[in-house]
PDB file of C-alpha atoms and ligand atoms in Angstrom:
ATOM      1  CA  UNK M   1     110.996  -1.447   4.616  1.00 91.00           C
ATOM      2  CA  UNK M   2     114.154   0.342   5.848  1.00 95.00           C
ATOM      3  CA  UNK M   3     117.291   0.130   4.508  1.00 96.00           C
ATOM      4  CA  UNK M   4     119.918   1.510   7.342  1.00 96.00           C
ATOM      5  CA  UNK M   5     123.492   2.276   6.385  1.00 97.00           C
ATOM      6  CA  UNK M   6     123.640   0.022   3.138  1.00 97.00           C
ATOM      7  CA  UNK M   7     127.071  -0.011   1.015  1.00 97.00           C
ATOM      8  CA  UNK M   8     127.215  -2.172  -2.306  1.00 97.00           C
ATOM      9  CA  UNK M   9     130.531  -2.696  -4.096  1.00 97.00           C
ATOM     10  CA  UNK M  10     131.331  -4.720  -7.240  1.00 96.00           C
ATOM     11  CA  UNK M  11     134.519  -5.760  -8.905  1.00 91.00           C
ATOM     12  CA  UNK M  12     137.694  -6.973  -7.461  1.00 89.00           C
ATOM     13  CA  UNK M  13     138.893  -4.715  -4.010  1.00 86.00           C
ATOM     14  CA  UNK M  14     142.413  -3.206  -5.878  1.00 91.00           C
ATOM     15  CA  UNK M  15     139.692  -1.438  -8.022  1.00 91.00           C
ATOM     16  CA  UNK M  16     135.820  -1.395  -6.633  1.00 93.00           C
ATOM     17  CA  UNK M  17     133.117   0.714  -7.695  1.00 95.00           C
ATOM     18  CA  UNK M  18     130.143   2.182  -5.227  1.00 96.00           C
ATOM     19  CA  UNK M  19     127.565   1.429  -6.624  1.00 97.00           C
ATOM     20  CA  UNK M  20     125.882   2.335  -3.187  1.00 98.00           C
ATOM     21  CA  UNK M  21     127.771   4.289  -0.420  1.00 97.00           C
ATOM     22  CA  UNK M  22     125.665   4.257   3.038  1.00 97.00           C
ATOM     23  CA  UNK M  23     122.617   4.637   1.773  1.00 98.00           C
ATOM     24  CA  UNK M  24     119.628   5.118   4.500  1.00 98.00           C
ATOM     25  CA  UNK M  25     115.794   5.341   3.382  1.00 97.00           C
ATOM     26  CA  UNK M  26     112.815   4.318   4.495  1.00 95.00           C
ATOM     27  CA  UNK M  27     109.706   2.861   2.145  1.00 94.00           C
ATOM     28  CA  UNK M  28     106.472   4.380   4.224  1.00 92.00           C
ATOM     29  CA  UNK M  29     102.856   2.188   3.887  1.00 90.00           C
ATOM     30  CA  UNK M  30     100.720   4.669   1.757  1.00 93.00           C
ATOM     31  CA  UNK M  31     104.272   6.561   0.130  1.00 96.00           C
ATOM     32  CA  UNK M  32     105.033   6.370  -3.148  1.00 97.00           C
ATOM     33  CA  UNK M  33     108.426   7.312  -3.748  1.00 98.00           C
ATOM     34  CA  UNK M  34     110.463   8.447  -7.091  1.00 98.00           C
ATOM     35  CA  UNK M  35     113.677   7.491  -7.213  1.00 98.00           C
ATOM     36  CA  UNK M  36     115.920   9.678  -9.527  1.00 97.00           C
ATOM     37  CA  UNK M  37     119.465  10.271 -10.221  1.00 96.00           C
ATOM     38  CA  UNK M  38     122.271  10.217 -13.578  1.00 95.00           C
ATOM     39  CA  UNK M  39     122.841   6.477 -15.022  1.00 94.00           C
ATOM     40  CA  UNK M  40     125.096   4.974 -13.247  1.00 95.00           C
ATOM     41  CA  UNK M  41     124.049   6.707  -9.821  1.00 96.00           C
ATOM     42  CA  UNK M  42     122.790   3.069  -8.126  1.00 97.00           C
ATOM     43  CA  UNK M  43     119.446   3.194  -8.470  1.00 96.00           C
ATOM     44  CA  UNK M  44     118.616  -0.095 -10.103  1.00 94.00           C
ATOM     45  CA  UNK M  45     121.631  -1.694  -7.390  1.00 96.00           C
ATOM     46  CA  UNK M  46     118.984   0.202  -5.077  1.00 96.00           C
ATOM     47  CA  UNK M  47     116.115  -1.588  -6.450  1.00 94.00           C
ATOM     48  CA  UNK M  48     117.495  -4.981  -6.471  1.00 92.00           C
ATOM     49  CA  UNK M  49     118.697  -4.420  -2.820  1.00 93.00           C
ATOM     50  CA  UNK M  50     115.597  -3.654  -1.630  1.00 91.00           C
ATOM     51  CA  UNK M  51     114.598  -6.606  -3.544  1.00 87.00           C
ATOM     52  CA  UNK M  52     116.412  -8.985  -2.020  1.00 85.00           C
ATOM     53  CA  UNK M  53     117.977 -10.258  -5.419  1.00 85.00           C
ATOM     54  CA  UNK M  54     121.310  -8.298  -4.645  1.00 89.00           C
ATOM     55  CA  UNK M  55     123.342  -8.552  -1.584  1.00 89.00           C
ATOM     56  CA  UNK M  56     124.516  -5.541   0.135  1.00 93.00           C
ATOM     57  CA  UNK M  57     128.111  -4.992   1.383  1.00 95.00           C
ATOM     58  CA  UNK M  58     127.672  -3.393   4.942  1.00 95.00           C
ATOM     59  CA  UNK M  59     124.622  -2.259   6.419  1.00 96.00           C
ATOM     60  CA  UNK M  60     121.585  -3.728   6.244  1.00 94.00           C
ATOM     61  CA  UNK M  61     117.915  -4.605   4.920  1.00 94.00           C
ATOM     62  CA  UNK M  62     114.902  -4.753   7.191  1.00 94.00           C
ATOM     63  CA  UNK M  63     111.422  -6.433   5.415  1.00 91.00           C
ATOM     64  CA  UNK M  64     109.027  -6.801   7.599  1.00 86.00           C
ATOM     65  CA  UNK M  65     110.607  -6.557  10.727  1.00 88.00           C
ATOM     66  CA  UNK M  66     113.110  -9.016   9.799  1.00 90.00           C
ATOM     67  CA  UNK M  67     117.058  -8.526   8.562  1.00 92.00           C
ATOM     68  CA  UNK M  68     116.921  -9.697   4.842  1.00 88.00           C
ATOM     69  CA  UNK M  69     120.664  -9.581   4.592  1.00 79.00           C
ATOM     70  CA  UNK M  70     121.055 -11.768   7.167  1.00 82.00           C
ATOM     71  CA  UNK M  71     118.373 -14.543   6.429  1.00 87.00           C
ATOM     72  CA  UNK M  72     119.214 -17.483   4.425  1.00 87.00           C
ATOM     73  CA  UNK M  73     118.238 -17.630   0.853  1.00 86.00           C
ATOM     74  CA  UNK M  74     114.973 -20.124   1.123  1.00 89.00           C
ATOM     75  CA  UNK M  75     113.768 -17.326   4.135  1.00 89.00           C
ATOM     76  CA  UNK M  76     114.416 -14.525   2.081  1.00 88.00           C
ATOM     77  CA  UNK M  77     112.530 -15.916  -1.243  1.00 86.00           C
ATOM     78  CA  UNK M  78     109.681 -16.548   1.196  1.00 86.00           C
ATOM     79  CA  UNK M  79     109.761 -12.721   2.316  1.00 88.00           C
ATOM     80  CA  UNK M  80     110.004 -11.506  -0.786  1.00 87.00           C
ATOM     81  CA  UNK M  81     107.532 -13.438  -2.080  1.00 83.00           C
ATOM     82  CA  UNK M  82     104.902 -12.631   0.544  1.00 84.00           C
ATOM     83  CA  UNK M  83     105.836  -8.701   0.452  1.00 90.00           C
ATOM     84  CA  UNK M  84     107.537  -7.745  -2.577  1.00 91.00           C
ATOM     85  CA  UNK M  85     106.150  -7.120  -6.210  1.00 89.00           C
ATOM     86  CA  UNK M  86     108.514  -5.820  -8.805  1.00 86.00           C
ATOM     87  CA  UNK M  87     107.995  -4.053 -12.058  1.00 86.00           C
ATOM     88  CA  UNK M  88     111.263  -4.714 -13.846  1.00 78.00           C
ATOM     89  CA  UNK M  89     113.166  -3.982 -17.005  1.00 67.00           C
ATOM     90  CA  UNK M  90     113.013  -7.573 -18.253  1.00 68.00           C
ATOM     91  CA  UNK M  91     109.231  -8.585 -17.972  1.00 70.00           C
ATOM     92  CA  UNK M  92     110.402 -12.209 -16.446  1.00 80.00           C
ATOM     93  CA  UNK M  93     106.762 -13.352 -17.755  1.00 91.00           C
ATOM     94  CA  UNK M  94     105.941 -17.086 -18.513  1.00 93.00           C
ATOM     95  CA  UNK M  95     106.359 -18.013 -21.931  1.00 95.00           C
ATOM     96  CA  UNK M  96     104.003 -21.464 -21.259  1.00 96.00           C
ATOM     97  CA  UNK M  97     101.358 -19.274 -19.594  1.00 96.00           C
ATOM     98  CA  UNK M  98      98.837 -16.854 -20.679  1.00 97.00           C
ATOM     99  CA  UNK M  99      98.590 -13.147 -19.665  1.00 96.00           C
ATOM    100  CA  UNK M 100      95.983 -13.952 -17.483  1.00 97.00           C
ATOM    101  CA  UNK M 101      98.309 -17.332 -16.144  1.00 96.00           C
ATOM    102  CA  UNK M 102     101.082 -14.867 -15.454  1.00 95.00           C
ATOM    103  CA  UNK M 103      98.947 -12.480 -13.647  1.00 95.00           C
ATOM    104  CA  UNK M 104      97.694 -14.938 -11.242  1.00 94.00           C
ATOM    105  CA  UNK M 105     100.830 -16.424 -11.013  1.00 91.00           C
ATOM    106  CA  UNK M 106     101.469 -14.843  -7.187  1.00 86.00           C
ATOM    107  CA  UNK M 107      98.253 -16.223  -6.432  1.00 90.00           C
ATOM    108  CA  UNK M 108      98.937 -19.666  -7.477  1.00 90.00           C
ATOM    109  CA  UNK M 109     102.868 -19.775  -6.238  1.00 84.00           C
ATOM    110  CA  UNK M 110     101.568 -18.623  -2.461  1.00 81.00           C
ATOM    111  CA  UNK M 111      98.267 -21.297  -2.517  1.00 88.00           C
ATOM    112  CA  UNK M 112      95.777 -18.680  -2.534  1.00 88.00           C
ATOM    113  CA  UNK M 113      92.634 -18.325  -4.551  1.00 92.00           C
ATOM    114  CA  UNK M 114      91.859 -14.349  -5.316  1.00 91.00           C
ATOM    115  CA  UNK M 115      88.911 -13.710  -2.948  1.00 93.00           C
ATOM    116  CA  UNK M 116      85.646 -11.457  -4.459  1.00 95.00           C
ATOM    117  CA  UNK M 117      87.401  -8.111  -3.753  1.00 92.00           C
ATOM    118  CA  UNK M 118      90.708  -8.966  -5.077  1.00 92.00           C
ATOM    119  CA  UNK M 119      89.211 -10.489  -8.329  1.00 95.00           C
ATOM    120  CA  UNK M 120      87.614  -6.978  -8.483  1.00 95.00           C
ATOM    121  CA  UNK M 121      90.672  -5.405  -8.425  1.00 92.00           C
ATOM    122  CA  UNK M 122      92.509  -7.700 -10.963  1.00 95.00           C
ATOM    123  CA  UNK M 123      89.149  -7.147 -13.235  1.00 96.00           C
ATOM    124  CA  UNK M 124      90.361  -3.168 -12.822  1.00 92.00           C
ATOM    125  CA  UNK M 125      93.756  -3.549 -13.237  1.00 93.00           C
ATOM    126  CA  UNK M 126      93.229  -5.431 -16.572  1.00 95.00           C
ATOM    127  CA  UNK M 127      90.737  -2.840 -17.759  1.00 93.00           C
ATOM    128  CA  UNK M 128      92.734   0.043 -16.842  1.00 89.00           C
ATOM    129  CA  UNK M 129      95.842  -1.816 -18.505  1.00 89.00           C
ATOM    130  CA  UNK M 130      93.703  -2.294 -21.583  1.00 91.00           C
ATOM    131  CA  UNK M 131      94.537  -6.242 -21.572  1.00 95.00           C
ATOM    132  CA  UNK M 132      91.119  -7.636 -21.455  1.00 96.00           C
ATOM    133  CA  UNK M 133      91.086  -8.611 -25.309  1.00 96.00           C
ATOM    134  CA  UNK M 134      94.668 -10.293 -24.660  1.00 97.00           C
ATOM    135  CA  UNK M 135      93.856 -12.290 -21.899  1.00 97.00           C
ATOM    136  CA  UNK M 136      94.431 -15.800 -23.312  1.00 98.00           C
ATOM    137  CA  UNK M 137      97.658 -15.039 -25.450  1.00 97.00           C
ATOM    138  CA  UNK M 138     100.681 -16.080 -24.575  1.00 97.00           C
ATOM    139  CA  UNK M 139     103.849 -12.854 -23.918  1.00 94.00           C
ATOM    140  CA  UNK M 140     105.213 -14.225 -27.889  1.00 95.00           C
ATOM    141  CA  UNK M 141     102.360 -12.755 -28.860  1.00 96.00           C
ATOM    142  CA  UNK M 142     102.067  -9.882 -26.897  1.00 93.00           C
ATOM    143  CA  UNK M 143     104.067  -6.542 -27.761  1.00 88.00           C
ATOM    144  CA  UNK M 144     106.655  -5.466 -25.517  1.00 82.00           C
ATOM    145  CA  UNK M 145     104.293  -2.636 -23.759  1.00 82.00           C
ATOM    146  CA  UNK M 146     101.310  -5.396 -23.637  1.00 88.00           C
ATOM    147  CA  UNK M 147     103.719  -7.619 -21.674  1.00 90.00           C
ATOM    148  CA  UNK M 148     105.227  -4.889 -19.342  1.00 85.00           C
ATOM    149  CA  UNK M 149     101.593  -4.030 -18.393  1.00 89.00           C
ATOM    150  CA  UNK M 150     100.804  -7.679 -17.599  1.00 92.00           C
ATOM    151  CA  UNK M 151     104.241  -7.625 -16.181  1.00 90.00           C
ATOM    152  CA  UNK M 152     102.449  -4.490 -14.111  1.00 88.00           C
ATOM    153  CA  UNK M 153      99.214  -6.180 -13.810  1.00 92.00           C
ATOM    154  CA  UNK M 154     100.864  -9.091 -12.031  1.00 92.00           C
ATOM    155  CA  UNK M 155     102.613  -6.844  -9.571  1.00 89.00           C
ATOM    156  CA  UNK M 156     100.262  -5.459  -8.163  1.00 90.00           C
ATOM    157  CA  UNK M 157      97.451  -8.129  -8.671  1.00 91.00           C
ATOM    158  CA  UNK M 158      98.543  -9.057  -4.763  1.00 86.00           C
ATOM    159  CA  UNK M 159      98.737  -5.931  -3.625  1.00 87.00           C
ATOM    160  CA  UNK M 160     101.867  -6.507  -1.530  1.00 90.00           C
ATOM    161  CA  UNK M 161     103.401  -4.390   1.377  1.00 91.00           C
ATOM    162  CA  UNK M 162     105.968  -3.037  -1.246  1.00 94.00           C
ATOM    163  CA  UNK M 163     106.108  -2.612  -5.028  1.00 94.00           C
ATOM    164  CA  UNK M 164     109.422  -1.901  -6.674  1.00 93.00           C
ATOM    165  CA  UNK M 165     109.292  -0.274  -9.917  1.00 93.00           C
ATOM    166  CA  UNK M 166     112.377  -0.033 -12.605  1.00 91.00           C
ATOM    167  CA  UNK M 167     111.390   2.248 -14.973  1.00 91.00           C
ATOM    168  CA  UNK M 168     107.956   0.731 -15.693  1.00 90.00           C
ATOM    169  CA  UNK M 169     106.804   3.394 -17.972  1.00 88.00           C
ATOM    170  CA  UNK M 170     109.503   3.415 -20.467  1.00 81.00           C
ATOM    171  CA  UNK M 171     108.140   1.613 -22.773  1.00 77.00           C
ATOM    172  CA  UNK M 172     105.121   2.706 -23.026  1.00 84.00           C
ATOM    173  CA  UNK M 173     102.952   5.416 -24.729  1.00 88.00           C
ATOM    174  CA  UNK M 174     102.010   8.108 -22.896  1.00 90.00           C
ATOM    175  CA  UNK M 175      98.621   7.317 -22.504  1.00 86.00           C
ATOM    176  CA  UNK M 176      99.573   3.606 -20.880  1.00 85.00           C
ATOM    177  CA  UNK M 177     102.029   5.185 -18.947  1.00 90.00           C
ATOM    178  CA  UNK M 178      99.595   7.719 -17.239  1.00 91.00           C
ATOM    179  CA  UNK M 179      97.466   5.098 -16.894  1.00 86.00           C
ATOM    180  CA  UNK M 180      99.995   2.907 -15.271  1.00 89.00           C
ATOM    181  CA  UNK M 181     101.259   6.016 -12.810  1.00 94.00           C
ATOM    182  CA  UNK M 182      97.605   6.226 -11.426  1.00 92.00           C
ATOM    183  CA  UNK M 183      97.050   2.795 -10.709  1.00 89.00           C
ATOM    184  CA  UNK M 184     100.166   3.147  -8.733  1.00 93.00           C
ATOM    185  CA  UNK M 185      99.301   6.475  -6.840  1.00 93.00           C
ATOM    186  CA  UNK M 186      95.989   3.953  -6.411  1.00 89.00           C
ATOM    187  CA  UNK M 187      97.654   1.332  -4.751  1.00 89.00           C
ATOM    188  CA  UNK M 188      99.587   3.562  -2.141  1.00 92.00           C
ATOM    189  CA  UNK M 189      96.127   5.665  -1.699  1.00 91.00           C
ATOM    190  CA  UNK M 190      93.909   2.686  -1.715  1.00 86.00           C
ATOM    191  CA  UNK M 191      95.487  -0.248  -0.552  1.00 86.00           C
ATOM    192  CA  UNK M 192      98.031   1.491   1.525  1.00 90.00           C
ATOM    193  CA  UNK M 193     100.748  -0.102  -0.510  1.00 92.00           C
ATOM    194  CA  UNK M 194     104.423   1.328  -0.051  1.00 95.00           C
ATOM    195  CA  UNK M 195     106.113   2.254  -4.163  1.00 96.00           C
ATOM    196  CA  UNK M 196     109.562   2.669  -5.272  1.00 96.00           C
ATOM    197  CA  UNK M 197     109.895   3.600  -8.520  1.00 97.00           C
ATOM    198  CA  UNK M 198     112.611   4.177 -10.531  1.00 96.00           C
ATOM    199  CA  UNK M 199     112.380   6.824 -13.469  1.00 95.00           C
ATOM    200  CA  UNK M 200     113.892   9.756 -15.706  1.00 94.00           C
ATOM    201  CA  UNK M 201     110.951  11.309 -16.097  1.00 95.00           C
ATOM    202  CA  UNK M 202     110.068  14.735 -14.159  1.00 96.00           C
ATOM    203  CA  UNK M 203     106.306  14.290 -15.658  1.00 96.00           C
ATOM    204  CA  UNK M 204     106.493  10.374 -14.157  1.00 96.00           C
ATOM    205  CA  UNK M 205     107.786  11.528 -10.993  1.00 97.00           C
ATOM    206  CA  UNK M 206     105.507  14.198 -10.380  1.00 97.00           C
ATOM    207  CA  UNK M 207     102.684  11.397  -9.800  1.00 97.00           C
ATOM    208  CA  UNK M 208     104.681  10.624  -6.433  1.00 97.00           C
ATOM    209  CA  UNK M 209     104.678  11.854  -3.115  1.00 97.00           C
ATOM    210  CA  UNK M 210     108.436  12.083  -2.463  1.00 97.00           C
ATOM    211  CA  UNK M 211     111.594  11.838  -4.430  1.00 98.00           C
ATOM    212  CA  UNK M 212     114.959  11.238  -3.734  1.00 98.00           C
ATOM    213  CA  UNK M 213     117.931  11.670  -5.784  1.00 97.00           C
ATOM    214  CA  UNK M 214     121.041   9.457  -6.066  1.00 97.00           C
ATOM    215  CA  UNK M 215     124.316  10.555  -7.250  1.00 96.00           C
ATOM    216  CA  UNK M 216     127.110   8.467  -7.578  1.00 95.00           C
ATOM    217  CA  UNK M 217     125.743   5.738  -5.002  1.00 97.00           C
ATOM    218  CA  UNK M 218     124.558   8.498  -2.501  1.00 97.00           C
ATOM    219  CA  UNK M 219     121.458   9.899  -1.456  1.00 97.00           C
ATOM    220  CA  UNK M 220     121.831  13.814  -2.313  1.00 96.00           C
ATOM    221  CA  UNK M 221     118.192  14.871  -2.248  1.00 96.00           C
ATOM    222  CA  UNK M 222     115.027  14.251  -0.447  1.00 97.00           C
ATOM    223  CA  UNK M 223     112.071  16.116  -0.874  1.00 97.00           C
ATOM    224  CA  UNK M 224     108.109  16.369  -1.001  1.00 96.00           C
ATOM    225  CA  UNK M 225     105.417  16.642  -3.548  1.00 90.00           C
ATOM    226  CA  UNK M 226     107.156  18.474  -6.437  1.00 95.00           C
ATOM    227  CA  UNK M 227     105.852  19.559  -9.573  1.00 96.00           C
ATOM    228  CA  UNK M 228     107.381  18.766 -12.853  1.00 97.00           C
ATOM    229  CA  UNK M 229     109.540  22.278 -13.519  1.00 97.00           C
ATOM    230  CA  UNK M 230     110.987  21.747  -9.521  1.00 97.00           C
ATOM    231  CA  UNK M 231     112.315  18.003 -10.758  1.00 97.00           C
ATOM    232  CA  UNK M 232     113.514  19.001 -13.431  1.00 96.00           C
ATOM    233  CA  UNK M 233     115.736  21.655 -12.267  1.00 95.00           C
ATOM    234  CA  UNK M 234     116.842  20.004  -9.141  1.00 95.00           C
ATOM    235  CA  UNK M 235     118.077  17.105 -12.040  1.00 93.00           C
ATOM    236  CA  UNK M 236     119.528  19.364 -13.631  1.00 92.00           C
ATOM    237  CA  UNK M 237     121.503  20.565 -10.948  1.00 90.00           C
ATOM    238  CA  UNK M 238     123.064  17.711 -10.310  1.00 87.00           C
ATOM    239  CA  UNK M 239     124.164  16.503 -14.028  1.00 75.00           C
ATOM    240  CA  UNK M 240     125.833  19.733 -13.997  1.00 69.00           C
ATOM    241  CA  UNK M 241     129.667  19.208 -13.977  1.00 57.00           C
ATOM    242  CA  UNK M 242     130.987  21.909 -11.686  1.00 56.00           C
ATOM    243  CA  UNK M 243     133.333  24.389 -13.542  1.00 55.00           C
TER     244      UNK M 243
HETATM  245  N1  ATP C 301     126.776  -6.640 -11.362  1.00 97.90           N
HETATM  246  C1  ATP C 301     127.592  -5.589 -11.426  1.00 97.90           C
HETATM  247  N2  ATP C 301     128.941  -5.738 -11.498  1.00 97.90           N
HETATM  248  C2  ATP C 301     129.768  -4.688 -11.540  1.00 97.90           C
HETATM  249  N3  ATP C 301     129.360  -3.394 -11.528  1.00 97.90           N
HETATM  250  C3  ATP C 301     128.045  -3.174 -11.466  1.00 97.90           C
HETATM  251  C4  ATP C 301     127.085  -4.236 -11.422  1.00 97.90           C
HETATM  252  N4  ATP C 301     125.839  -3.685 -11.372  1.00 97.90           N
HETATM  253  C5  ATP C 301     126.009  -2.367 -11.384  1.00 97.90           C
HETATM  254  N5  ATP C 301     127.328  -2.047 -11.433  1.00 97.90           N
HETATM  255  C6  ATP C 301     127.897  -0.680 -11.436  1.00 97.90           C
HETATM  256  O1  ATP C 301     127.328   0.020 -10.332  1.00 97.90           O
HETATM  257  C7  ATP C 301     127.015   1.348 -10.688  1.00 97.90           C
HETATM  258  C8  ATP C 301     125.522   1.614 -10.473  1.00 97.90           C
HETATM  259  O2  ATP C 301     124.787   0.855 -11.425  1.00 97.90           O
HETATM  260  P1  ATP C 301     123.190   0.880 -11.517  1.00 97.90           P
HETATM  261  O3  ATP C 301     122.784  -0.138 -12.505  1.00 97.90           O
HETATM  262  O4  ATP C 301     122.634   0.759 -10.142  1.00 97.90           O
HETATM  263  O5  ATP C 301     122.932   2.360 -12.080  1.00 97.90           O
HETATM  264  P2  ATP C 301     121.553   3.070 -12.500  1.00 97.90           P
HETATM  265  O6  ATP C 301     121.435   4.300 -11.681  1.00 97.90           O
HETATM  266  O7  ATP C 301     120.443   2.091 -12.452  1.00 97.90           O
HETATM  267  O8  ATP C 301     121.837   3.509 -14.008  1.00 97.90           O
HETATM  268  P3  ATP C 301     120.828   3.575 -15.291  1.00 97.90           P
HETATM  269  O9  ATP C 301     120.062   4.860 -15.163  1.00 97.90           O
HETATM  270  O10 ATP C 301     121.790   3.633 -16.448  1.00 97.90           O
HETATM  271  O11 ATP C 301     119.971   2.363 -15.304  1.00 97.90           O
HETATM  272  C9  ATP C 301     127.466   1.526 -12.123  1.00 97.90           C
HETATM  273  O12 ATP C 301     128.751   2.110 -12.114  1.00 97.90           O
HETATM  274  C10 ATP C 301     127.497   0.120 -12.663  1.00 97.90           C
HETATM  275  O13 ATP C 301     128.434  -0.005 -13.690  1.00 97.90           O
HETATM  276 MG1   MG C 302     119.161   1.200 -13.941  1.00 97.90          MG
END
């Protein structure tokens, strides 16, 4: 996944705002990245233009070797499908289905039946996710962390070439959100999967291997395995208003 030169503006032209300004990154196989930054800085615009669900402005998009800006809709719903999970905000669960349903729902959408290894790995991901008694209930009757951990369940149930995460531990205790940082560092380590994930948390962002900063729609920082104290300060470095 590489993103090359990607502007995204909203509103009317007399008066646009940036949400991106020529951003260029690339998602390695194996990397998982933090992505970091002030609210309002473009990282979930970012996430939902590496997506696919946002458009960009200039520049573009490249999913498996193919330009996802340029593709028609039904092509790029087919990409995203085959390469993308996401780990959003908003659960988008099934309310008809069960947790275990929604889970397999990837499975089901792309005609596949889970083959012995990757019903192995779903058996983990439940366990480690603490959903095996909760299995049959339907997200009404899950809390909001038991359905953003099927929500996480189901993302990476297919292990696809990229997972995009917004913020997928902020809802959780910080046991389930430990648990849910490993099973991502897992997935890159493991499966070879590439992670973005979005977060304000120097503890959460330790877990990955590289983190880049965004401020104000650019990328200001890039850097390697940090430890907590270095995120911290390079955040706040840049939430500092200069004197
Ligand atoms: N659909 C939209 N229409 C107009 N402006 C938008 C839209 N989406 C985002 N923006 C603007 O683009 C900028 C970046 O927004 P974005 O949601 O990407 O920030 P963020 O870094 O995810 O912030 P937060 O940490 O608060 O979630 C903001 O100024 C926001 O108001
Ligand atoms: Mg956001």
């Amino acid at each position: 996944m590489v993103l090359s030169n990607v502007s995204r503006t909203y509103g009317d032209p007399a008066n646009p705002v940036h949400a991106l300004r020529d951003v260029s990154l690339d998602l390695r196989h194996r990397e998982f990245t933090a992505i970091m930054g002030p609210s309002g800085s473009g990282k979930s615009t970012l996430m939902n233009v590496i997506a696919g669900l946002d458009t960009v402005s200039s520049g573009q998009v490249w999913l498996a070797g193919a330009p996802i800006a340029t593709l028609s809709d039904t092509e790029r719903t087919r990409l995203r499908r085959r390469h993308i999970g996401f780990i959003f905000q908003s659960f988008n669960l099934i309310p008809a289905l069960t947790a275990a349903e929604n889970i397999e729902l990837p499975f089901v959408l792309a005609g596949i039946r889970p083959n012995a290894e990757t019903r192995a790995w779903i058996d983990h991901l439940i366990g480690s996710l603490g959903l095996a008694d909760r299995l049959a209930h339907r997200p009404a009757e899950l809390s909001g962390g038991q359905q953003q951990r099927v929500a996480i369940a189901r993302a990476l149930a297919g292990r696809p070439t990229i997972i995009i995460a917004d913020e997928p531990t902020g809802a959780l205790d910080t046991r389930t959100g430990r648990e849910v940082l490993t099973l991502l560092t897992t997935a890159a380590r493991e499966f070879g999967q590439g992670i973005a994930m979005v977060t304000h948390d120097p503890v959460a962002a330790s877990y990955a291997d590289r983190v880049v900063l965004l401020a104000d729609g650019r990328i200001v920082g890039d850097h390697r395995r940090l430890g907590v104290r270095q995120i911290a300060e390079l955040l706040i470095n840049l939430t500092e208003v200069p004197a």
